[in-house]
mmCIF file of C-alpha atoms in Angstrom:
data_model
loop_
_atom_site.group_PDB
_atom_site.id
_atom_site.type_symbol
_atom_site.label_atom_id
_atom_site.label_comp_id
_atom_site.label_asym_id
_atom_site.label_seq_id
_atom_site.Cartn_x
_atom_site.Cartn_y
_atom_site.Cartn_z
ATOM 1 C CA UNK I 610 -41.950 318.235 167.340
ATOM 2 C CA UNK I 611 -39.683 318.800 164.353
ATOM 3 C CA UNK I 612 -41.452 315.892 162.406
ATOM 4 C CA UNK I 613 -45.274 317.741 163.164
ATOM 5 C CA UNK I 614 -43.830 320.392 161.872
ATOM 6 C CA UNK I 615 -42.601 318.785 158.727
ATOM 7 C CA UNK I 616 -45.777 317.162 158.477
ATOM 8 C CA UNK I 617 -47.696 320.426 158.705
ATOM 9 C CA UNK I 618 -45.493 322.191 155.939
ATOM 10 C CA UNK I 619 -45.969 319.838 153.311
ATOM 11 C CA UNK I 620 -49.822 319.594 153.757
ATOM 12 C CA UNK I 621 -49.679 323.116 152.969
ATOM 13 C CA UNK I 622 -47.469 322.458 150.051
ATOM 14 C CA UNK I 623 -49.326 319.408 148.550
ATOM 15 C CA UNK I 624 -52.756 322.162 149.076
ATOM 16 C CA UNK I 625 -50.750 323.973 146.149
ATOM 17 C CA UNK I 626 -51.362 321.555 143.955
ATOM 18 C CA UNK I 627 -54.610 320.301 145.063
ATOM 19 C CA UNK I 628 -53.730 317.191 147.589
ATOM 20 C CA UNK I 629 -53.461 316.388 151.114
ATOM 21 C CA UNK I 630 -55.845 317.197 153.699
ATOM 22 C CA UNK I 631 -55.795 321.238 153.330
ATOM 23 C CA UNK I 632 -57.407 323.373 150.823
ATOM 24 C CA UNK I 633 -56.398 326.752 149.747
ATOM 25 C CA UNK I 634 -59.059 329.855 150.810
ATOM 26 C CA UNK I 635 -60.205 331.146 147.876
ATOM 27 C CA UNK I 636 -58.644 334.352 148.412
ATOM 28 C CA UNK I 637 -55.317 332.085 147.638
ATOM 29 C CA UNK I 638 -56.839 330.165 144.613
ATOM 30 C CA UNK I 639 -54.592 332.262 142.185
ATOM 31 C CA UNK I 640 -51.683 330.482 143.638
ATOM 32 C CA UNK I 641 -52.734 327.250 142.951
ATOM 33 C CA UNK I 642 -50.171 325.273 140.439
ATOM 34 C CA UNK I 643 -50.839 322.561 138.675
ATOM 35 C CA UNK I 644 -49.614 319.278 139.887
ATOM 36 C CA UNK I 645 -47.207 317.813 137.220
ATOM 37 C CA UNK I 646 -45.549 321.792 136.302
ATOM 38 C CA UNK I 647 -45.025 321.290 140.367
ATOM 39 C CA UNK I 648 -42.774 318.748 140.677
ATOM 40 C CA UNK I 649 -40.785 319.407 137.424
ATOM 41 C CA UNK I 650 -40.064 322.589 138.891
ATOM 42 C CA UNK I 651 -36.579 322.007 140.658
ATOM 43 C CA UNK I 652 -35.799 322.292 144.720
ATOM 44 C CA UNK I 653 -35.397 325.811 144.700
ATOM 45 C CA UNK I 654 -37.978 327.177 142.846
ATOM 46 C CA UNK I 655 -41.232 324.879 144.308
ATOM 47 C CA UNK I 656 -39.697 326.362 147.870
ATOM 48 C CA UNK I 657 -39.845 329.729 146.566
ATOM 49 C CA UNK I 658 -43.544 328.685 145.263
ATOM 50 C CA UNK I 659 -44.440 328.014 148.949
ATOM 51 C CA UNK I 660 -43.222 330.942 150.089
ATOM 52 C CA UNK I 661 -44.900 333.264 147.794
ATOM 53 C CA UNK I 662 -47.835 331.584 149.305
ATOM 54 C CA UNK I 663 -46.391 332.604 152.795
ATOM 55 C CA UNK I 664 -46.180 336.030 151.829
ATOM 56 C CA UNK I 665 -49.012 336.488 149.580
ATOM 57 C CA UNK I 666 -51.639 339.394 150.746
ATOM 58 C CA UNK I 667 -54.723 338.590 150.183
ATOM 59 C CA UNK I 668 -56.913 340.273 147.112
ATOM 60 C CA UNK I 669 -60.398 338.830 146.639
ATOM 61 C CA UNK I 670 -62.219 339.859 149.861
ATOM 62 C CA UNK I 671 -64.833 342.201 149.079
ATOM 63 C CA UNK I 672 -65.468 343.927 152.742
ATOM 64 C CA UNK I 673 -62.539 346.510 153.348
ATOM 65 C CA UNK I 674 -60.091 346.896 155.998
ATOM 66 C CA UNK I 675 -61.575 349.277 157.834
ATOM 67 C CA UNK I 676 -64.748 346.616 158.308
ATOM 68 C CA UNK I 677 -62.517 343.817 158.955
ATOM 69 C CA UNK I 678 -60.792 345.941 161.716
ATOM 70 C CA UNK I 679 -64.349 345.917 163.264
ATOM 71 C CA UNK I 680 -64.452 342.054 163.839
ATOM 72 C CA UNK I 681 -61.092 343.174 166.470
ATOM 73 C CA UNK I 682 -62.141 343.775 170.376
ATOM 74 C CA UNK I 683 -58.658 343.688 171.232
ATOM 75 C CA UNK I 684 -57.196 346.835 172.998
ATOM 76 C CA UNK I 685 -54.922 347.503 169.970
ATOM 77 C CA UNK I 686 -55.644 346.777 166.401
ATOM 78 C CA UNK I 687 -53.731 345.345 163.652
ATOM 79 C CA UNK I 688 -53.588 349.291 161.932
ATOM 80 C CA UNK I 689 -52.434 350.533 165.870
ATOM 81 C CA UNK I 690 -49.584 348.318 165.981
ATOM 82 C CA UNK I 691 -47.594 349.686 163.459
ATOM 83 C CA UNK I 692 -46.564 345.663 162.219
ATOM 84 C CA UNK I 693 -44.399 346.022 158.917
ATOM 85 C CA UNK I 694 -42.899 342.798 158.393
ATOM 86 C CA UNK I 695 -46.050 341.120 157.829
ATOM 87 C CA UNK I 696 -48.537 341.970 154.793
ATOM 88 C CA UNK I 697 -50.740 343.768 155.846
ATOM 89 C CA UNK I 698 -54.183 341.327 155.521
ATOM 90 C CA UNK I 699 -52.409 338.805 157.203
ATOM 91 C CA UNK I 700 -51.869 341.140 159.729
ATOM 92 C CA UNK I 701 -55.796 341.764 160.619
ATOM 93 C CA UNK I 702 -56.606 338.236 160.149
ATOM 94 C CA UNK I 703 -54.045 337.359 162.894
ATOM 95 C CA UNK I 704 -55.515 340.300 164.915
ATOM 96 C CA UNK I 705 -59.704 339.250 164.499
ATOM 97 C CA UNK I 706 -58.369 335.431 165.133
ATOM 98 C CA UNK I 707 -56.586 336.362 168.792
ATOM 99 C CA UNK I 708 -59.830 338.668 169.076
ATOM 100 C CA UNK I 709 -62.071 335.387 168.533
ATOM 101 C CA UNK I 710 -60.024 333.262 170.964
ATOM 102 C CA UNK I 711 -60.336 336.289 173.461
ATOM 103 C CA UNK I 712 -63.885 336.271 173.392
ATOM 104 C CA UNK I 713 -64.124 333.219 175.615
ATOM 105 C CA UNK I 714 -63.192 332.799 179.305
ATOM 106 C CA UNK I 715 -61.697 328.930 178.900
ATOM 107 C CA UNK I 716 -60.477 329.430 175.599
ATOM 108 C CA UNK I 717 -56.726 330.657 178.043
ATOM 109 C CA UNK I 718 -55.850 328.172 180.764
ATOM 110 C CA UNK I 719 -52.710 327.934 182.648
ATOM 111 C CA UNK I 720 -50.646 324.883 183.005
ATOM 112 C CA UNK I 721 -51.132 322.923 186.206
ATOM 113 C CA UNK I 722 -47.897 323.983 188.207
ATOM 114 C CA UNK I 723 -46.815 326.169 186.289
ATOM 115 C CA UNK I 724 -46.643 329.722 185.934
ATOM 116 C CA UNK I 725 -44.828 330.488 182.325
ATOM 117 C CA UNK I 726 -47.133 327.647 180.077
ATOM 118 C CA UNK I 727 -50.794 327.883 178.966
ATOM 119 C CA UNK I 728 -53.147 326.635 176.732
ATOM 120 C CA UNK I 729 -54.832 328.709 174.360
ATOM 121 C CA UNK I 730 -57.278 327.378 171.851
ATOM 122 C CA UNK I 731 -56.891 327.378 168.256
ATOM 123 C CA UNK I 732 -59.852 328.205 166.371
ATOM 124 C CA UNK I 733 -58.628 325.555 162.968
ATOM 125 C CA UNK I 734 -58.455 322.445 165.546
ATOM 126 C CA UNK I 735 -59.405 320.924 168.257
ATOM 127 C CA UNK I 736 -56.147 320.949 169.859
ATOM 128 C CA UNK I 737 -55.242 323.605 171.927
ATOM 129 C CA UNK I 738 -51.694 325.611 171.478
ATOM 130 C CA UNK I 739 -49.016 325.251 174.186
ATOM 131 C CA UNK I 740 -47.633 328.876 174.535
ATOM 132 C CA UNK I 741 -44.487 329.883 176.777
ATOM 133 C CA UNK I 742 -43.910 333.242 178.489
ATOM 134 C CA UNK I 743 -41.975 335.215 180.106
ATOM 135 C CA UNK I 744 -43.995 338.312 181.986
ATOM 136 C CA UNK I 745 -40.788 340.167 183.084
ATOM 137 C CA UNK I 746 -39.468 340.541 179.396
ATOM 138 C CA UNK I 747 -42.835 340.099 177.607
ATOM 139 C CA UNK I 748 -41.039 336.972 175.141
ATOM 140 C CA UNK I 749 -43.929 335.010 174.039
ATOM 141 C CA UNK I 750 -43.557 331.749 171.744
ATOM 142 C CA UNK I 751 -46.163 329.162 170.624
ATOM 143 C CA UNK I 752 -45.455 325.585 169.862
ATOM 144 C CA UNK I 753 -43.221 325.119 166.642
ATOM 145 C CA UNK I 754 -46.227 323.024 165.015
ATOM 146 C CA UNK I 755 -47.972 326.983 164.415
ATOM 147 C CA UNK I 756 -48.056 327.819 160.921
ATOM 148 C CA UNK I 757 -48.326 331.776 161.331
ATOM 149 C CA UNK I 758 -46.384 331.819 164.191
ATOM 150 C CA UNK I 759 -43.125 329.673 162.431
ATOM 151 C CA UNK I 760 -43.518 332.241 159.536
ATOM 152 C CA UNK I 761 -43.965 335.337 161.561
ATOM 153 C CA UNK I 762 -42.738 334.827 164.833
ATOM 154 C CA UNK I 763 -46.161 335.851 166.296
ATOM 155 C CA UNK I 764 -49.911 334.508 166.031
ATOM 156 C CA UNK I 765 -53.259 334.544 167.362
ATOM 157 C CA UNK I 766 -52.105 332.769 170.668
ATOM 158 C CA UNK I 767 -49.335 334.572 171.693
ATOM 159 C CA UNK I 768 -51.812 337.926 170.695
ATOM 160 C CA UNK I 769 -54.677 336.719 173.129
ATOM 161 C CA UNK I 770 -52.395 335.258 175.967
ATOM 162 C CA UNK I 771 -50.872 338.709 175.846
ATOM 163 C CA UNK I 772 -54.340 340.671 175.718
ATOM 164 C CA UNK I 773 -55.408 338.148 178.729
ATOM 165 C CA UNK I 774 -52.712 339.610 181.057
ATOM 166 C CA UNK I 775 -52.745 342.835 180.178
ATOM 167 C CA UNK I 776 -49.771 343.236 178.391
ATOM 168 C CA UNK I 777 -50.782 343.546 174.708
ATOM 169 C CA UNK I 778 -48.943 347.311 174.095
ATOM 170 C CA UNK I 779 -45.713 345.736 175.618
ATOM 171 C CA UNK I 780 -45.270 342.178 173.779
ATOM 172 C CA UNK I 781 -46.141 344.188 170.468
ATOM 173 C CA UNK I 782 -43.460 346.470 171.526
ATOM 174 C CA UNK I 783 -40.732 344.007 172.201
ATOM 175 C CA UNK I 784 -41.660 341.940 169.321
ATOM 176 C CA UNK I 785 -41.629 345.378 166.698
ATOM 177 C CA UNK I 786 -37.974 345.991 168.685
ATOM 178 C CA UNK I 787 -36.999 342.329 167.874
ATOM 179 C CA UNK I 788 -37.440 342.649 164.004
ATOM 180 C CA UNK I 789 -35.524 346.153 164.084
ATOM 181 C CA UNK I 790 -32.706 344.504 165.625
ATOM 182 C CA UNK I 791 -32.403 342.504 162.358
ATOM 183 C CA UNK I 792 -30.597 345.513 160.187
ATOM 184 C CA UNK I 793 -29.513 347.488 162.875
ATOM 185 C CA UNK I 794 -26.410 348.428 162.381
ATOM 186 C CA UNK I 795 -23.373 347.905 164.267
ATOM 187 C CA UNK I 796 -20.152 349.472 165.779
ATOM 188 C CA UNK I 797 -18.948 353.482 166.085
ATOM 189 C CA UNK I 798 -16.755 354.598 163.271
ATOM 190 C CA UNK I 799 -13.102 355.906 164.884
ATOM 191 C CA UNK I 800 -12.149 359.141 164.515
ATOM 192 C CA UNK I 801 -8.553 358.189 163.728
ATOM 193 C CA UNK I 802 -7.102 356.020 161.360
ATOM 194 C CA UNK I 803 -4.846 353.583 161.566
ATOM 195 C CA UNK I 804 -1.674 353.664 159.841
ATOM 196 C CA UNK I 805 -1.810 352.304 155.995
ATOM 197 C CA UNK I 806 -5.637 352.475 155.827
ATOM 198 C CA UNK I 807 -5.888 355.576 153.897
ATOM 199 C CA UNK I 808 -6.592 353.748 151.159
ATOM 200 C CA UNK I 809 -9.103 351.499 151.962
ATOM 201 C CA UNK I 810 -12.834 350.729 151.537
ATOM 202 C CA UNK I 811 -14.997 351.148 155.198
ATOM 203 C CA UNK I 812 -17.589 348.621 154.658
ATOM 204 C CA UNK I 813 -21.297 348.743 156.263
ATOM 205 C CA UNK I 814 -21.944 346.052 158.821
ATOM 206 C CA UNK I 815 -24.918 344.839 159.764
ATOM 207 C CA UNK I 816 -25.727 342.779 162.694
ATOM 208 C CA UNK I 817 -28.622 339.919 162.134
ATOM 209 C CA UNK I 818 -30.263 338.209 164.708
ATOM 210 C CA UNK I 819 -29.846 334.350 164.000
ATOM 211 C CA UNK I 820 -33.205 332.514 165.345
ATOM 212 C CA UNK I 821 -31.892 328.764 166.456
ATOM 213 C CA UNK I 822 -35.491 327.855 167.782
ATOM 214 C CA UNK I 823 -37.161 327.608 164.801
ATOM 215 C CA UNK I 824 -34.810 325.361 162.119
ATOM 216 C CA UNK I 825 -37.440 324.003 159.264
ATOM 217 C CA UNK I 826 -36.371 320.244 158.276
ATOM 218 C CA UNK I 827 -35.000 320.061 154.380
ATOM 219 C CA UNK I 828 -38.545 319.936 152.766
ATOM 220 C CA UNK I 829 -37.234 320.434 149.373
ATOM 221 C CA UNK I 830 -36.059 316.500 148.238
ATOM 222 C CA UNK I 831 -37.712 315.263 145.395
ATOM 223 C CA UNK I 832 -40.033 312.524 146.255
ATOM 224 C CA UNK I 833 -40.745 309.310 144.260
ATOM 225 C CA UNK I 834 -44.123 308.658 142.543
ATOM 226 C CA UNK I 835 -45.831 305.506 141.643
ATOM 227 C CA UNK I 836 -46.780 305.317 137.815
ATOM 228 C CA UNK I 837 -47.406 302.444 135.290
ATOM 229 C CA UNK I 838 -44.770 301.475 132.575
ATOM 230 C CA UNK I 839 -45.450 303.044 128.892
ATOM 231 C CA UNK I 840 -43.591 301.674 126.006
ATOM 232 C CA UNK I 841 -40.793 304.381 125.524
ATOM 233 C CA UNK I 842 -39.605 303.600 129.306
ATOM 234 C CA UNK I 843 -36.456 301.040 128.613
ATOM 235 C CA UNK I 844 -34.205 301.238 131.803
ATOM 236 C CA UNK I 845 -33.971 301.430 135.347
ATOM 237 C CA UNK I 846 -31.918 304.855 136.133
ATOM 238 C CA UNK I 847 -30.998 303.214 139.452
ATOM 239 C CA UNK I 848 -29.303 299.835 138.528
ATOM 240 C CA UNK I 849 -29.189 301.076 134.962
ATOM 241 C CA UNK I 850 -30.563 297.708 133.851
ATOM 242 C CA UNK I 851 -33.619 297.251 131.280
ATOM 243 C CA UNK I 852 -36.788 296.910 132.462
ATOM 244 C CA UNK I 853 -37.869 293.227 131.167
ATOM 245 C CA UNK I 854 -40.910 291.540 129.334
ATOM 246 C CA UNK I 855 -42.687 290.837 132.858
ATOM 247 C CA UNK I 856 -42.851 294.588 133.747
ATOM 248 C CA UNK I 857 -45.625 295.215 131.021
ATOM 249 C CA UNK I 858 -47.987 292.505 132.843
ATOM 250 C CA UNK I 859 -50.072 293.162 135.808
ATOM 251 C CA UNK I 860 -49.413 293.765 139.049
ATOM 252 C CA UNK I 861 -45.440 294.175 137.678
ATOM 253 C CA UNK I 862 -46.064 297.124 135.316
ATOM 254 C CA UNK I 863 -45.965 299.373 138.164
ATOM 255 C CA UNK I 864 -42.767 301.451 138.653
ATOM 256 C CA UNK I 865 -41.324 304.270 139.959
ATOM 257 C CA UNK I 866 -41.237 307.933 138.408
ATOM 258 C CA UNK I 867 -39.114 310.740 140.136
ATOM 259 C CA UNK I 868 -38.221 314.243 138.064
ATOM 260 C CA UNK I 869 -34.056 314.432 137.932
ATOM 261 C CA UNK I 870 -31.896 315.894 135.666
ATOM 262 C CA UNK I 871 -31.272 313.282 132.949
ATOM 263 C CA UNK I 872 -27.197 312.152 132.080
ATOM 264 C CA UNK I 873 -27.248 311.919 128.368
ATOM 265 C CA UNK I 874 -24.352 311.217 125.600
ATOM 266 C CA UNK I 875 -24.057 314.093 123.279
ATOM 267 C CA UNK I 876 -24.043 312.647 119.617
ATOM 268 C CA UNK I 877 -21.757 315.219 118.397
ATOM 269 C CA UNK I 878 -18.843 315.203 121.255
ATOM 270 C CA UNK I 879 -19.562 311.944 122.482
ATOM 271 C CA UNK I 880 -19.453 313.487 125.895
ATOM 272 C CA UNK I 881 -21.590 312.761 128.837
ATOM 273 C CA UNK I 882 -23.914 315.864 129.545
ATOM 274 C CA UNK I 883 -26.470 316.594 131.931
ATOM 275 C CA UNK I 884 -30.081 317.519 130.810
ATOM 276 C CA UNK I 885 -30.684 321.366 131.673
ATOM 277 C CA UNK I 886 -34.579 321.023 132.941
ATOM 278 C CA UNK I 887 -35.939 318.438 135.132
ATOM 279 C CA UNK I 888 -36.980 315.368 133.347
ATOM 280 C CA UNK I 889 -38.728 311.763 133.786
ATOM 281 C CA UNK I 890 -36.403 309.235 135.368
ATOM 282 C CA UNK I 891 -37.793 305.527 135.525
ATOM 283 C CA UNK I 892 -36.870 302.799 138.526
ATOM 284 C CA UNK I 893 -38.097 299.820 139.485
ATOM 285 C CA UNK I 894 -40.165 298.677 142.046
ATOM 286 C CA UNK I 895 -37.478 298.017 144.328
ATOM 287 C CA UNK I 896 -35.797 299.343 147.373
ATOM 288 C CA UNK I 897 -32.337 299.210 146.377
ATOM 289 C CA UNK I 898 -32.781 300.841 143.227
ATOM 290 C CA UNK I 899 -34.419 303.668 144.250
ATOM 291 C CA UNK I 900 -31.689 304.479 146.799
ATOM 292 C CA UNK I 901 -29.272 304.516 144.496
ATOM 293 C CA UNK I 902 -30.318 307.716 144.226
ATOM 294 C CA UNK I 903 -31.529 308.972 147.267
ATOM 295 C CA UNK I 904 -30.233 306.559 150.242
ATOM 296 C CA UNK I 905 -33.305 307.545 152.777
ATOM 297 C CA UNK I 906 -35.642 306.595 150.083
ATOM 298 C CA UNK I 907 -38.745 304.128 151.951
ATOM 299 C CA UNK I 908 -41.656 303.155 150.442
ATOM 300 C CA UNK I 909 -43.911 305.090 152.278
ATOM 301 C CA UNK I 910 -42.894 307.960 151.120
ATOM 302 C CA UNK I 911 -43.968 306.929 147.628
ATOM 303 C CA UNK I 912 -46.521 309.333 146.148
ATOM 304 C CA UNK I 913 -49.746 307.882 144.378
ATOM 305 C CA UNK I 914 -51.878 310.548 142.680
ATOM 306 C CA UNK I 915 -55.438 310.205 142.240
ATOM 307 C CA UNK I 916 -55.323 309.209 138.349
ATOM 308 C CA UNK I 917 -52.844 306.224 139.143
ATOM 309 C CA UNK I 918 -54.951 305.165 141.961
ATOM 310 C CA UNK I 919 -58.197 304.554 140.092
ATOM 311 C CA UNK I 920 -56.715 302.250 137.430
ATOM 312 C CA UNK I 921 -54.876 299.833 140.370
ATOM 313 C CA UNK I 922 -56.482 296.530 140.276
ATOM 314 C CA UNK I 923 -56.662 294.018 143.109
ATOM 315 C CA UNK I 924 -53.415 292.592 142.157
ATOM 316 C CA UNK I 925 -51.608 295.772 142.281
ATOM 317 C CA UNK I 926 -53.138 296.872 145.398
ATOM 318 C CA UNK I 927 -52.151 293.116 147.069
ATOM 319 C CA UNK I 928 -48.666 294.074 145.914
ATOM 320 C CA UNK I 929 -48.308 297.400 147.179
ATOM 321 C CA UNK I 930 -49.837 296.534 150.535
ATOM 322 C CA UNK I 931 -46.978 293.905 150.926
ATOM 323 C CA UNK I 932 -44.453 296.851 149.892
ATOM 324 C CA UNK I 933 -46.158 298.541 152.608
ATOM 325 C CA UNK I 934 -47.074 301.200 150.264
ATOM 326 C CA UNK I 935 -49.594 303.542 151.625
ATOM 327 C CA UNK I 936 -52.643 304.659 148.918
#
């Protein structure tokens, strides 16, 4: 499950920058980045590109809320359910999805044998969502492969398996008391104190709810791309040795490109530094250099962009296919 999930998140990342099978809605085109200012952006900061994505409302529909909130024939509306942790857009679209699923019969079917699993559909694919619940406490989760539901802890599923059976105005309840938990705060002051702490600081507590069900893989690794050899690229960061006369002849002037932080010898201290920005590192078209850097490195994981891929000739794609290189 954990690897569909992975799968799922970086479609949605490589959609930022204009590849993989997803495309952004055009309400979300102003995120869009372009694809090279991607990847020399470090760890950090292309996760916190995907999750201004995540939290991005949405700005370029014309129709209001108010006609949105139309689309809804659920008992309770996005506006009615008082929802703060989620922008507020997002919000209704969750709301006229679940309404959508609701408006079929056999779009909710229980699991044979069961009385806690069903199947609700999803409206994006064909593939219907496996959601758990529990009626007694109203604690309703959808399979970990949900994109809305991994980022908000709720969805369109859990909505309309909850509208289904009734219970709508009591999940939305415990879910709303759920998130509060998260900064309530904890413990009684004392009336008395305790010998010696006159002088010391009371600090606030707060108590935050740790959720252990839903652990997103490390996304944030920086991948290896496939690029031809230009005539300033000299030697192999990975073995460290020079890349030789047979590299600049077909199928052999292929190599691979990955954005690290170049070591460098200063000219005035004569010191070993480390470049500041991310910058072009060069390896060859080999296993074992490439994992001198990153030890899980395999070959298909190797990213081909669209402009490499149109210049590969027959010999280059007979050598990547024995690589087992996917393009």
């Amino acid at each position: 499950m954990e690897v569909k999930v992975k799968q799922q998140e970086n479609e949605i990342k490589l959609a930022l920058i204009g590849k993989g099978e997803y495309t952004l809605k055009p309400e979300y085109s102003h995120l869009k980045i372009e694809e090279n200012l991607y990847w020399r952006k470090t760890s950090t900061q292309r996760e916190a590109v995907f999750k201004k994505l995540l939290q991005a409302p949405l700005t370029s529909r014309v129709s209001g809320d108010d006609t949105r909130e139309k689309e809804n024939i659920l008992s309770m509306s996005a506006s009615d359910s008082n929802i703060d942790n989620i922008p507020y857009r997002i919000l209704v679209d969750i709301f006229n999805d679940a309404s959508q699923i609701s408006t079929k019969k056999g779009n909710i079917i229980q699991s044979p044998g069961c009385t806690d699993i069903f199947y609700v559909a999803d409206n994006k694919s064909k593939k219907a969502k496996e959601v758990a619940v529990n009626f007694k406490s109203w604690n309703i989760k959808c399979e970990k492969v949900c994109f809305r539901f991994n980022a908000y802890s709720i969805c369109e599923h859990t909505l309309a398996l909850a509208e289904s059976r009734g219970g709508l105005r009591d999940y939305l309840a415990k879910y709303k008391l759920k998130k509060n938990r998260v900064t309530r705060k904890k413990g009684i002051k004392c009336d008395t104190k305790r010998k010696g702490s006159a002088n010391k600081q009371s600090l606030e507590v707060n108590e935050y709810r740790q959720d252990t069900e839903v652990q997103r893989p490390d996304l944030n690794k920086q991948p290896f791309h496939l690029t031809f050899i230009a005539g300033i690229i000299r030697k192999c960061y990975g073995c460290g040795q020079s890349f030789s006369d047979k590299h600049r002849n077909v199928p052999n002037d292929l190599v691979l490109k990955r954005y690290d932080h170049r070591m460098y010898l200063s000219p005035r201290s004569k010191i070993l530094k480390q470049s500041v920005s991310l910058q072009n590192t060069y390896f060859h078209l080999n296993v074992d250099c490439a994992r001198k850097k990153d030890p899980q490195f395999e070959f298909k994981d190797v990213l081909i962009h669209n402009e490499i891929k149109q210049s590969l000739s027959d010999e280059h794609l007979l050598l990547l296919e024995s690589l087992g290189i996917q393009r």
